[in-house]
Short mmCIF file of C-alpha atoms and ligand atoms in Angstrom, two decimals:
data_model
loop_
_atom_site.label_atom_id
_atom_site.label_comp_id
_atom_site.label_asym_id
_atom_site.label_seq_id
_atom_site.Cartn_x
_atom_site.Cartn_y
_atom_site.Cartn_z
CA MET R 5 -181.72 -85.06 -62.60
CA LYS R 6 -184.46 -87.97 -64.67
CA ILE R 7 -186.94 -89.29 -62.47
CA GLY R 8 -189.69 -92.04 -62.98
CA LEU R 9 -193.06 -91.09 -60.75
CA LEU R 10 -195.12 -94.12 -59.44
CA GLY R 11 -198.70 -92.57 -59.23
CA CYS R 12 -200.06 -89.62 -60.25
CA GLY R 13 -203.27 -89.25 -57.67
CA VAL R 14 -203.74 -86.65 -55.10
CA VAL R 15 -200.44 -86.70 -54.56
CA GLY R 16 -198.35 -87.16 -57.26
CA LYS R 17 -200.49 -85.43 -59.75
CA GLU R 18 -198.86 -82.25 -57.57
CA VAL R 19 -195.25 -83.39 -57.26
CA LEU R 20 -195.71 -83.60 -61.71
CA LYS R 21 -196.58 -79.90 -61.64
CA MET R 22 -194.01 -78.85 -58.83
CA ILE R 23 -191.71 -80.99 -60.96
CA ASP R 24 -192.52 -79.51 -64.36
CA ALA R 25 -193.04 -75.81 -63.39
CA MET R 26 -189.04 -76.40 -62.01
CA PRO R 27 -187.17 -73.45 -64.22
CA SER R 28 -183.71 -75.66 -64.18
CA GLU R 29 -183.83 -78.24 -67.19
CA LYS R 30 -181.83 -80.22 -65.02
CA VAL R 31 -184.95 -81.79 -63.19
CA GLU R 32 -187.52 -83.43 -64.79
CA VAL R 33 -189.91 -86.07 -64.90
CA VAL R 34 -189.31 -88.48 -68.03
CA ARG R 35 -192.10 -91.36 -67.28
CA ILE R 36 -194.96 -91.51 -64.99
CA LEU R 37 -196.87 -94.98 -64.22
CA THR R 38 -200.21 -95.59 -63.56
CA ARG R 39 -203.34 -98.45 -63.06
CA ASN R 40 -205.42 -97.34 -65.88
CA LYS R 41 -203.87 -95.61 -69.44
CA ARG R 42 -203.83 -92.14 -70.25
CA HIS R 43 -203.06 -90.63 -73.48
CA GLU R 44 -199.72 -87.92 -72.74
CA PRO R 45 -196.87 -89.97 -74.02
CA ARG R 46 -194.75 -89.96 -70.45
CA PHE R 47 -197.31 -91.71 -68.71
CA THR R 48 -196.98 -96.03 -68.77
CA THR R 49 -198.70 -98.57 -67.20
CA ASP R 50 -195.59 -100.95 -67.46
CA PHE R 51 -192.95 -100.26 -64.69
CA ASN R 52 -190.35 -101.99 -66.53
CA ASP R 53 -190.27 -98.52 -68.95
CA LEU R 54 -189.30 -96.82 -65.63
CA MET R 55 -186.03 -99.17 -64.90
CA ASN R 56 -183.97 -97.97 -67.93
CA ASP R 57 -180.51 -96.03 -67.21
CA ASP R 58 -182.42 -92.92 -68.06
CA ILE R 59 -184.13 -92.21 -64.75
CA ASP R 60 -181.72 -91.91 -61.60
CA THR R 61 -184.41 -91.12 -58.69
CA ILE R 62 -187.68 -92.81 -58.64
CA ILE R 63 -190.94 -91.07 -56.61
CA GLU R 64 -193.55 -93.44 -55.17
CA VAL R 65 -196.78 -92.20 -54.09
CA MET R 66 -198.92 -95.04 -54.75
CA GLY R 67 -199.63 -95.74 -52.26
CA GLY R 68 -200.29 -100.05 -50.41
CA LEU R 69 -198.15 -102.82 -50.23
CA HIS R 70 -197.78 -104.13 -53.13
CA PRO R 71 -196.85 -103.72 -55.65
CA ALA R 72 -195.36 -100.86 -53.75
CA TYR R 73 -192.92 -103.11 -51.98
CA GLU R 74 -191.42 -105.11 -55.03
CA TYR R 75 -191.21 -101.79 -57.06
CA ILE R 76 -189.27 -99.22 -54.13
CA LYS R 77 -186.79 -102.54 -54.33
CA ALA R 78 -186.37 -103.05 -57.77
CA SER R 79 -185.29 -99.54 -58.14
CA LEU R 80 -182.87 -99.79 -54.90
CA ASN R 81 -181.37 -102.45 -56.01
CA ALA R 82 -181.35 -100.68 -59.96
CA LYS R 83 -179.20 -98.92 -58.40
CA LYS R 84 -182.13 -95.28 -58.22
CA ASN R 85 -182.15 -93.47 -55.91
CA VAL R 86 -185.89 -93.82 -54.17
CA ILE R 87 -188.22 -90.67 -52.51
CA SER R 88 -191.74 -92.53 -50.66
CA ALA R 89 -194.49 -91.31 -49.51
CA ASN R 90 -195.88 -93.94 -48.64
CA LYS R 91 -196.03 -94.98 -44.81
CA ALA R 92 -197.94 -98.37 -44.57
CA VAL R 93 -194.90 -99.77 -46.98
CA ILE R 94 -192.30 -97.77 -45.57
CA ALA R 95 -193.67 -98.83 -41.75
CA LYS R 96 -193.08 -102.65 -42.26
CA TYR R 97 -189.79 -102.68 -44.57
CA PHE R 98 -188.03 -99.72 -43.66
CA LYS R 99 -184.78 -101.32 -42.67
CA GLU R 100 -184.98 -103.44 -46.11
CA PHE R 101 -185.24 -100.66 -48.12
CA ALA R 102 -182.98 -98.46 -45.69
CA ASP R 103 -180.09 -101.28 -46.21
CA LEU R 104 -180.75 -101.89 -50.14
CA ALA R 105 -179.73 -97.75 -50.09
CA ILE R 106 -176.88 -98.29 -48.31
CA GLU R 107 -175.39 -101.52 -49.76
CA ASN R 108 -176.04 -100.06 -53.55
CA GLU R 109 -174.86 -96.52 -52.51
CA VAL R 110 -178.38 -94.63 -53.25
CA SER R 111 -180.54 -92.67 -51.12
CA PHE R 112 -184.04 -94.10 -49.67
CA LYS R 113 -186.12 -90.66 -48.42
CA ILE R 114 -189.16 -90.83 -46.87
CA GLU R 115 -189.84 -87.15 -45.38
CA ALA R 116 -193.89 -87.36 -46.93
CA SER R 117 -194.49 -90.47 -45.02
CA VAL R 118 -194.98 -88.23 -41.68
CA GLY R 119 -196.61 -85.18 -41.20
CA GLY R 120 -197.01 -84.18 -44.78
CA GLY R 121 -195.54 -80.80 -44.94
CA ILE R 122 -193.90 -80.85 -41.59
CA PRO R 123 -190.33 -81.29 -41.66
CA TRP R 124 -190.86 -83.93 -39.29
CA ILE R 125 -188.56 -86.36 -40.35
CA ARG R 126 -185.57 -84.25 -41.18
CA GLU R 127 -185.66 -82.66 -38.04
CA LEU R 128 -185.67 -86.15 -36.30
CA GLN R 129 -182.99 -86.46 -38.01
CA ARG R 130 -180.74 -83.41 -37.26
CA ILE R 131 -182.01 -82.98 -33.90
CA LYS R 132 -179.99 -86.51 -33.59
CA ARG R 133 -176.93 -85.36 -35.12
CA MET R 134 -176.65 -83.10 -31.69
CA ASP R 135 -178.51 -84.70 -28.98
CA THR R 136 -180.53 -87.22 -27.50
CA ILE R 137 -184.30 -87.75 -28.24
CA GLN R 138 -186.29 -88.52 -25.12
CA GLN R 139 -189.80 -88.29 -26.41
CA PHE R 140 -192.27 -87.75 -28.73
CA SER R 141 -196.03 -87.10 -29.75
CA GLY R 142 -198.21 -86.32 -31.87
CA ILE R 143 -201.67 -85.86 -33.84
CA PHE R 144 -200.24 -87.42 -37.06
CA ASN R 145 -203.73 -87.39 -38.83
CA GLY R 146 -205.40 -84.94 -40.24
CA THR R 147 -208.92 -86.93 -40.74
CA THR R 148 -209.81 -88.02 -37.14
CA ASN R 149 -208.37 -84.55 -36.43
CA TYR R 150 -211.31 -82.88 -38.70
CA ILE R 151 -213.91 -85.46 -37.86
CA LEU R 152 -213.26 -84.55 -33.36
CA ASP R 153 -213.13 -81.10 -33.88
CA ARG R 154 -216.16 -81.39 -35.72
CA MET R 155 -217.80 -83.23 -32.69
CA HIS R 156 -216.38 -80.64 -30.43
CA GLN R 157 -217.49 -77.75 -31.95
CA TYR R 158 -220.61 -78.35 -34.00
CA GLU R 159 -222.15 -81.56 -32.13
CA LEU R 160 -221.65 -83.42 -34.91
CA SER R 161 -222.55 -87.38 -34.64
CA PHE R 162 -219.56 -89.57 -35.78
CA GLU R 163 -221.22 -90.63 -38.86
CA THR R 164 -222.09 -86.39 -40.14
CA ALA R 165 -218.39 -85.33 -39.25
CA LEU R 166 -216.95 -88.58 -41.52
CA MET R 167 -219.15 -87.90 -44.30
CA ASP R 168 -218.52 -84.02 -43.88
CA ALA R 169 -214.46 -85.12 -43.91
CA GLN R 170 -214.89 -87.55 -47.03
CA LYS R 171 -216.73 -84.36 -48.77
CA LYS R 172 -213.89 -82.36 -48.11
CA GLY R 173 -211.73 -85.19 -49.64
CA TYR R 174 -210.18 -85.48 -46.42
CA ALA R 175 -210.80 -88.91 -45.19
CA GLU R 176 -211.06 -92.01 -48.27
CA SER R 177 -214.44 -93.88 -48.87
CA ASP R 178 -212.79 -97.02 -47.49
CA PRO R 179 -211.70 -94.63 -44.46
CA SER R 180 -210.65 -97.51 -41.85
CA SER R 181 -207.00 -96.69 -41.88
CA ASP R 182 -207.70 -93.71 -40.79
CA ILE R 183 -210.13 -93.68 -38.28
CA ASP R 184 -209.02 -96.84 -36.86
CA GLY R 185 -205.29 -95.58 -36.02
CA PHE R 186 -203.64 -97.22 -38.52
CA ASP R 187 -202.37 -94.53 -40.09
CA ILE R 188 -200.94 -93.38 -37.15
CA GLN R 189 -199.75 -96.42 -35.94
CA ASN R 190 -197.29 -96.51 -39.57
CA LYS R 191 -196.08 -92.78 -38.51
CA CYS R 192 -195.14 -94.14 -35.10
CA ALA R 193 -193.19 -96.86 -36.85
CA ILE R 194 -191.16 -94.32 -39.11
CA SER R 195 -190.97 -91.80 -36.71
CA ALA R 196 -189.94 -94.05 -33.62
CA SER R 197 -186.98 -95.89 -36.29
CA VAL R 198 -185.43 -92.66 -37.04
CA ALA R 199 -185.78 -91.07 -33.92
CA TYR R 200 -183.86 -94.03 -32.27
CA ASP R 201 -181.73 -95.78 -34.46
CA THR R 202 -184.04 -99.29 -34.39
CA PHE R 203 -186.85 -100.87 -36.38
CA ILE R 204 -189.73 -101.38 -34.79
CA ASP R 205 -192.35 -103.78 -35.51
CA VAL R 206 -195.33 -102.25 -36.28
CA ASP R 207 -197.64 -104.70 -35.81
CA LYS R 208 -196.67 -104.61 -32.37
CA ILE R 209 -198.33 -101.18 -31.14
CA PRO R 210 -201.08 -101.40 -29.51
CA VAL R 211 -203.71 -98.68 -31.30
CA PHE R 212 -207.78 -97.95 -30.30
CA GLY R 213 -209.29 -95.11 -32.02
CA ILE R 214 -211.88 -92.73 -32.80
CA ALA R 215 -214.70 -95.03 -34.30
CA SER R 216 -216.72 -96.23 -31.44
CA ILE R 217 -216.80 -92.65 -30.12
CA LEU R 218 -220.01 -90.87 -29.45
CA LYS R 219 -221.50 -88.08 -28.73
CA GLU R 220 -222.16 -88.74 -25.36
CA ASP R 221 -218.72 -88.87 -24.78
CA ILE R 222 -218.04 -85.48 -26.48
CA ASP R 223 -220.47 -84.24 -24.03
CA TYR R 224 -218.75 -85.81 -21.04
CA PHE R 225 -215.85 -84.35 -22.38
CA LYS R 226 -216.63 -80.59 -22.35
CA SER R 227 -218.27 -81.13 -19.27
CA LYS R 228 -214.44 -81.30 -18.04
CA ASN R 229 -213.47 -79.04 -19.93
CA LEU R 230 -211.67 -81.52 -21.97
CA VAL R 231 -210.81 -81.85 -26.02
CA CYS R 232 -210.41 -85.46 -27.25
CA LYS R 233 -207.51 -85.76 -29.55
CA LEU R 234 -205.92 -88.98 -31.23
CA MET R 235 -202.79 -89.17 -30.93
CA GLY R 236 -198.81 -91.60 -30.93
CA PHE R 237 -197.01 -91.53 -28.06
CA SER R 238 -193.41 -92.65 -27.53
CA ARG R 239 -190.58 -92.52 -24.57
CA HIS R 240 -187.56 -94.15 -24.57
CA TYR R 241 -186.15 -96.32 -21.32
CA GLY R 242 -182.87 -96.60 -22.32
CA SER R 243 -183.04 -100.21 -22.96
CA SER R 244 -186.65 -100.45 -24.10
CA ILE R 245 -189.04 -97.63 -25.58
CA SER R 246 -193.05 -96.52 -25.14
CA LEU R 247 -194.69 -97.15 -28.11
CA TYR R 248 -199.03 -96.63 -28.59
CA VAL R 249 -202.29 -94.82 -30.13
CA CYS R 250 -205.10 -93.73 -28.49
CA PRO R 251 -207.20 -90.87 -27.92
CA VAL R 252 -206.71 -88.86 -25.13
CA CYS R 253 -208.39 -86.09 -23.53
CA LEU R 254 -206.66 -83.05 -23.35
CA ASN R 255 -206.68 -78.59 -22.54
CA GLY R 256 -203.08 -77.73 -23.15
CA LEU R 257 -201.50 -76.20 -26.34
CA MET R 258 -202.52 -79.51 -28.59
CA ALA R 259 -205.98 -79.18 -27.02
CA HIS R 260 -206.95 -75.33 -29.77
CA VAL R 261 -204.80 -77.72 -33.08
CA GLY R 262 -208.36 -77.74 -34.49
CA ASP R 263 -209.44 -78.62 -38.03
CA ASN R 264 -207.24 -81.28 -39.56
CA LEU R 265 -203.73 -79.81 -38.71
CA ASN R 266 -201.07 -82.13 -37.20
CA ILE R 267 -199.15 -81.17 -34.59
CA ALA R 268 -195.67 -83.27 -33.91
CA SER R 269 -193.56 -82.75 -30.70
CA CYS R 270 -190.52 -84.42 -29.60
CA THR R 271 -188.05 -83.74 -26.22
CA SER R 272 -184.57 -84.00 -26.59
CA GLN R 273 -181.79 -83.51 -23.97
CA GLN R 274 -180.09 -80.57 -24.63
CA LEU R 275 -182.69 -78.80 -26.92
CA GLY R 276 -185.93 -79.66 -24.44
CA LYS R 277 -189.64 -79.63 -25.89
CA LEU R 278 -189.88 -78.53 -29.89
CA GLU R 279 -194.04 -78.41 -31.50
CA MET R 280 -194.46 -78.40 -35.05
CA ILE R 281 -198.53 -77.69 -36.08
CA GLY R 282 -199.60 -77.93 -40.17
CA GLN R 283 -200.45 -79.62 -42.80
CA GLY R 284 -200.34 -83.36 -42.17
CA ALA R 285 -201.87 -84.13 -45.54
CA GLY R 286 -203.44 -82.74 -48.96
CA GLY R 287 -201.56 -83.05 -52.46
CA SER R 288 -199.74 -79.61 -52.31
CA PRO R 289 -197.77 -79.38 -48.52
CA THR R 290 -197.47 -84.14 -48.85
CA ALA R 291 -196.10 -83.03 -52.29
CA THR R 292 -193.50 -80.13 -51.00
CA ALA R 293 -192.25 -82.37 -48.33
CA VAL R 294 -191.62 -84.94 -52.11
CA ILE R 295 -190.09 -81.78 -53.64
CA SER R 296 -187.51 -80.84 -50.66
CA ASP R 297 -186.39 -84.34 -50.57
CA LEU R 298 -185.56 -84.30 -54.17
CA LEU R 299 -183.58 -80.93 -53.48
CA ASP R 300 -181.34 -82.70 -51.05
CA LEU R 301 -180.68 -85.40 -53.40
CA PHE R 302 -180.22 -82.31 -55.65
CA GLU R 303 -177.58 -80.44 -53.49
CA ASN R 304 -176.13 -83.98 -52.27
CA ASN R 305 -177.20 -83.12 -48.34
CA THR R 306 -178.92 -86.97 -47.34
CA THR R 307 -178.61 -89.16 -44.53
CA PRO R 308 -178.86 -92.45 -44.32
CA PHE R 309 -180.47 -94.24 -41.75
CA LEU R 310 -178.85 -96.61 -39.50
CA PHE R 311 -180.45 -99.55 -37.05
CA HIS R 312 -177.73 -99.59 -34.71
CA HIS R 313 -179.89 -100.36 -31.47
CA SER R 314 -182.70 -102.93 -31.41
CA LEU R 315 -185.27 -101.82 -29.07
CA ASP R 316 -188.58 -103.45 -27.70
CA ILE R 317 -191.43 -101.78 -27.44
CA ASP R 318 -192.25 -102.03 -23.75
CA ASN R 319 -195.53 -100.44 -22.63
CA SER R 320 -195.34 -102.00 -18.99
CA LYS R 321 -194.60 -97.94 -17.05
CA GLU R 322 -196.88 -96.05 -19.07
CA LEU R 323 -199.04 -95.61 -16.86
CA HIS R 324 -202.33 -93.65 -16.52
CA HIS R 325 -205.96 -93.06 -15.68
CA PHE R 326 -208.46 -93.26 -19.00
CA TYR R 327 -211.96 -92.40 -19.76
CA LEU R 328 -214.32 -95.58 -20.36
CA ARG R 329 -217.28 -95.65 -21.38
CA GLN R 330 -219.05 -99.23 -21.56
CA ARG R 331 -222.91 -99.91 -21.18
CA ILE R 332 -224.49 -100.36 -18.20
CA GLU R 333 -224.75 -104.25 -18.68
CA ASP R 334 -220.64 -104.75 -19.31
CA PHE R 335 -219.81 -102.99 -15.76
CA HIS R 336 -216.08 -103.66 -15.20
CA GLU R 337 -216.56 -102.26 -11.44
CA GLU R 338 -212.96 -103.21 -10.67
CA LEU R 339 -211.27 -101.01 -13.17
CA ALA R 340 -213.55 -97.79 -12.06
CA LEU R 341 -211.67 -95.22 -9.50
CA SER R 342 -214.63 -93.38 -9.84
CA TYR R 343 -217.46 -93.26 -12.15
CA GLU R 344 -220.59 -91.27 -13.39
CA LYS R 345 -223.94 -93.08 -14.81
CA ASP R 346 -226.85 -92.29 -17.03
CA GLU R 347 -229.13 -94.58 -18.03
CA THR R 348 -227.31 -96.87 -21.16
CA TYR R 349 -224.24 -95.52 -19.96
CA ILE R 350 -221.20 -95.88 -17.39
CA TYR R 351 -218.36 -92.84 -17.68
CA MET R 352 -215.51 -94.06 -15.64
CA LYS R 353 -212.16 -92.61 -14.99
CA THR R 354 -210.18 -96.24 -14.47
CA LYS R 355 -207.52 -96.90 -11.54
CA ARG R 356 -203.81 -96.38 -12.62
CA MET R 357 -203.51 -98.80 -15.81
CA THR R 358 -201.55 -99.41 -18.92
CA LEU R 359 -203.51 -98.93 -22.41
CA ASN R 360 -201.78 -102.65 -23.20
CA GLU R 361 -204.40 -104.59 -19.44
CA LEU R 362 -207.15 -102.08 -20.70
CA LEU R 363 -207.56 -103.48 -23.99
CA SER R 364 -206.60 -106.68 -23.06
CA ILE R 365 -210.22 -106.51 -20.62
CA VAL R 366 -212.06 -104.27 -22.99
CA SER R 367 -212.13 -104.75 -27.02
CA SER R 368 -215.47 -104.61 -27.56
CA LYS R 369 -217.26 -101.92 -29.68
CA ASP R 370 -219.17 -100.60 -27.45
CA VAL R 371 -216.74 -99.07 -25.19
CA PHE R 372 -215.09 -95.95 -25.87
CA LEU R 373 -212.01 -95.26 -24.09
CA ALA R 374 -209.32 -91.78 -23.69
CA LEU R 375 -206.04 -91.56 -22.38
CA LEU R 376 -206.79 -89.20 -19.27
CA GLU R 377 -203.54 -86.45 -19.58
CA ASP R 378 -201.66 -86.17 -16.21
CA LYS R 379 -201.25 -82.47 -15.28
CA HIS R 380 -197.93 -82.63 -14.46
CA GLU R 381 -196.86 -84.79 -17.42
CA ASN R 382 -194.35 -82.89 -19.86
CA ARG R 383 -194.59 -84.58 -23.41
N1 NAP S 20 -203.46 -87.89 -49.90
C1 NAP S 20 -202.54 -87.43 -48.83
O1 NAP S 20 -202.85 -86.20 -48.21
C2 NAP S 20 -201.08 -87.99 -48.72
C3 NAP S 20 -200.35 -87.41 -47.03
C4 NAP S 20 -199.14 -88.52 -47.50
C5 NAP S 20 -198.92 -89.81 -47.96
N2 NAP S 20 -200.02 -89.98 -48.57
C6 NAP S 20 -199.72 -90.98 -49.07
O2 NAP S 20 -199.01 -90.88 -50.87
C7 NAP S 20 -199.38 -91.84 -51.44
C8 NAP S 20 -200.27 -91.59 -52.75
O3 NAP S 20 -201.64 -91.03 -51.70
P1 NAP S 20 -202.74 -90.64 -53.19
O4 NAP S 20 -203.48 -89.99 -52.35
O5 NAP S 20 -202.09 -89.84 -54.06
O6 NAP S 20 -203.62 -91.55 -53.80
P2 NAP S 20 -204.22 -91.93 -55.09
O7 NAP S 20 -204.91 -90.18 -55.20
O8 NAP S 20 -205.00 -92.76 -54.57
O9 NAP S 20 -202.75 -91.92 -56.26
C9 NAP S 20 -202.62 -93.30 -56.50
C10 NAP S 20 -201.54 -93.12 -57.97
O10 NAP S 20 -201.10 -94.23 -57.14
C11 NAP S 20 -201.28 -95.24 -59.06
N3 NAP S 20 -201.04 -96.46 -58.74
C12 NAP S 20 -201.86 -97.26 -57.61
N4 NAP S 20 -201.81 -98.48 -57.51
C13 NAP S 20 -201.09 -98.70 -58.96
C14 NAP S 20 -200.85 -100.18 -59.17
N5 NAP S 20 -200.53 -100.91 -58.88
N6 NAP S 20 -199.55 -99.73 -60.30
C15 NAP S 20 -199.41 -98.13 -61.06
N7 NAP S 20 -199.81 -97.66 -60.70
C16 NAP S 20 -200.40 -97.59 -59.02
C17 NAP S 20 -202.95 -94.70 -59.72
O11 NAP S 20 -203.26 -95.05 -60.61
P3 NAP S 20 -204.46 -93.89 -61.34
O12 NAP S 20 -204.84 -92.91 -61.36
O13 NAP S 20 -204.68 -95.14 -62.60
O14 NAP S 20 -205.11 -94.93 -60.48
C18 NAP S 20 -202.67 -93.00 -58.47
O15 NAP S 20 -202.08 -92.54 -60.12
C19 NAP S 20 -199.45 -93.34 -50.26
O16 NAP S 20 -199.09 -93.92 -49.58
C20 NAP S 20 -200.15 -92.26 -49.49
O17 NAP S 20 -200.11 -92.76 -47.93
C21 NAP S 20 -200.92 -89.39 -49.13
#
């Protein structure tokens, strides 16, 4: 198998190392595309160098929407298998890529796009062969989990915890995709598309991130023995699904998933609940997911993604109490079931409502909200 690698950064370098170290001469990386020129002969800055007959599989680990979209499309049309870790481009163009792969009789593989080293996508596909997936949820972003964990454990401010995450290489210099929840939004779109055989429009998933969280919020959660996590949630309701991303306050197993770890959980009719904890990002864990896709190709063990159902996102049945922190002058008393206050803020438990309803009322940067998980809820 001759491989063309698109990108040789944090993930690409590890993928290259692992393939170069493989004992089998049957798998080799023959061309590597990067933005900046390198001196090793395999490297190129011209994508067309990868479109020759020598290469049968493209591994895309360059990121971004464009030109990743054009390169993946061109590769599938040139009858090359594609393995991608790029959740942004997959979430947006999943159906187009999956259909193109089927049309061209090649494979499109995406294990590394959600949960890093956690074998999440293949597990969803495996369960679906014999069972019906009813719901899934998870901490799907290591950077925000690390920030929240540091805020809880070491009483750091959000800014200090973010700087710490950046120093450790967990957060990018522009962290907005992580802290505003868009990274989890992409991962939820991909997970739901796989779990329910339906293509999800990622832009329709409501999202609230952790960019506005304050030490005051963490102090409040601690006083109630709660831990805050940024999570994605989905449930299958027959003719529709619920799907949303927001912070949640909880105290069960998920509360103990600290550091930069991820947890992915799904419930299906026969199997019940399955939970997997592991490294959700980082060069080596993500590269192992890419390599497991590659070995599947090698062993001819691939399942195409089919989107036979048409399911809309409808969150109207997902009614919850929320924690809402607002400035005193912005107090929305009509939302409150109960509240406490200090000199600056109101800390409220809202009446039962959906995230969509709450977001239509409070959109200011000056609030923080988190779903208060119902003890009886079995996610
Ligand atoms: N990092 C993680 O932990 C992780 C985990 C899961 C999934 N992912 C996904 O994996 C992908 C790669 O992430 P990464 O962290 O490895 O990114 P990265 O470190 O920024 O590396 C990107 C690589 O792609 C190359 N590249 C970018 N744009 C290009 C263009 N227009 N033309 C040619 N080459 C281009 C860069 O070339 P230069 O080296 O010349 O700049 C670099 O080698 C992303 O989609 C990301 O979401 C990453």
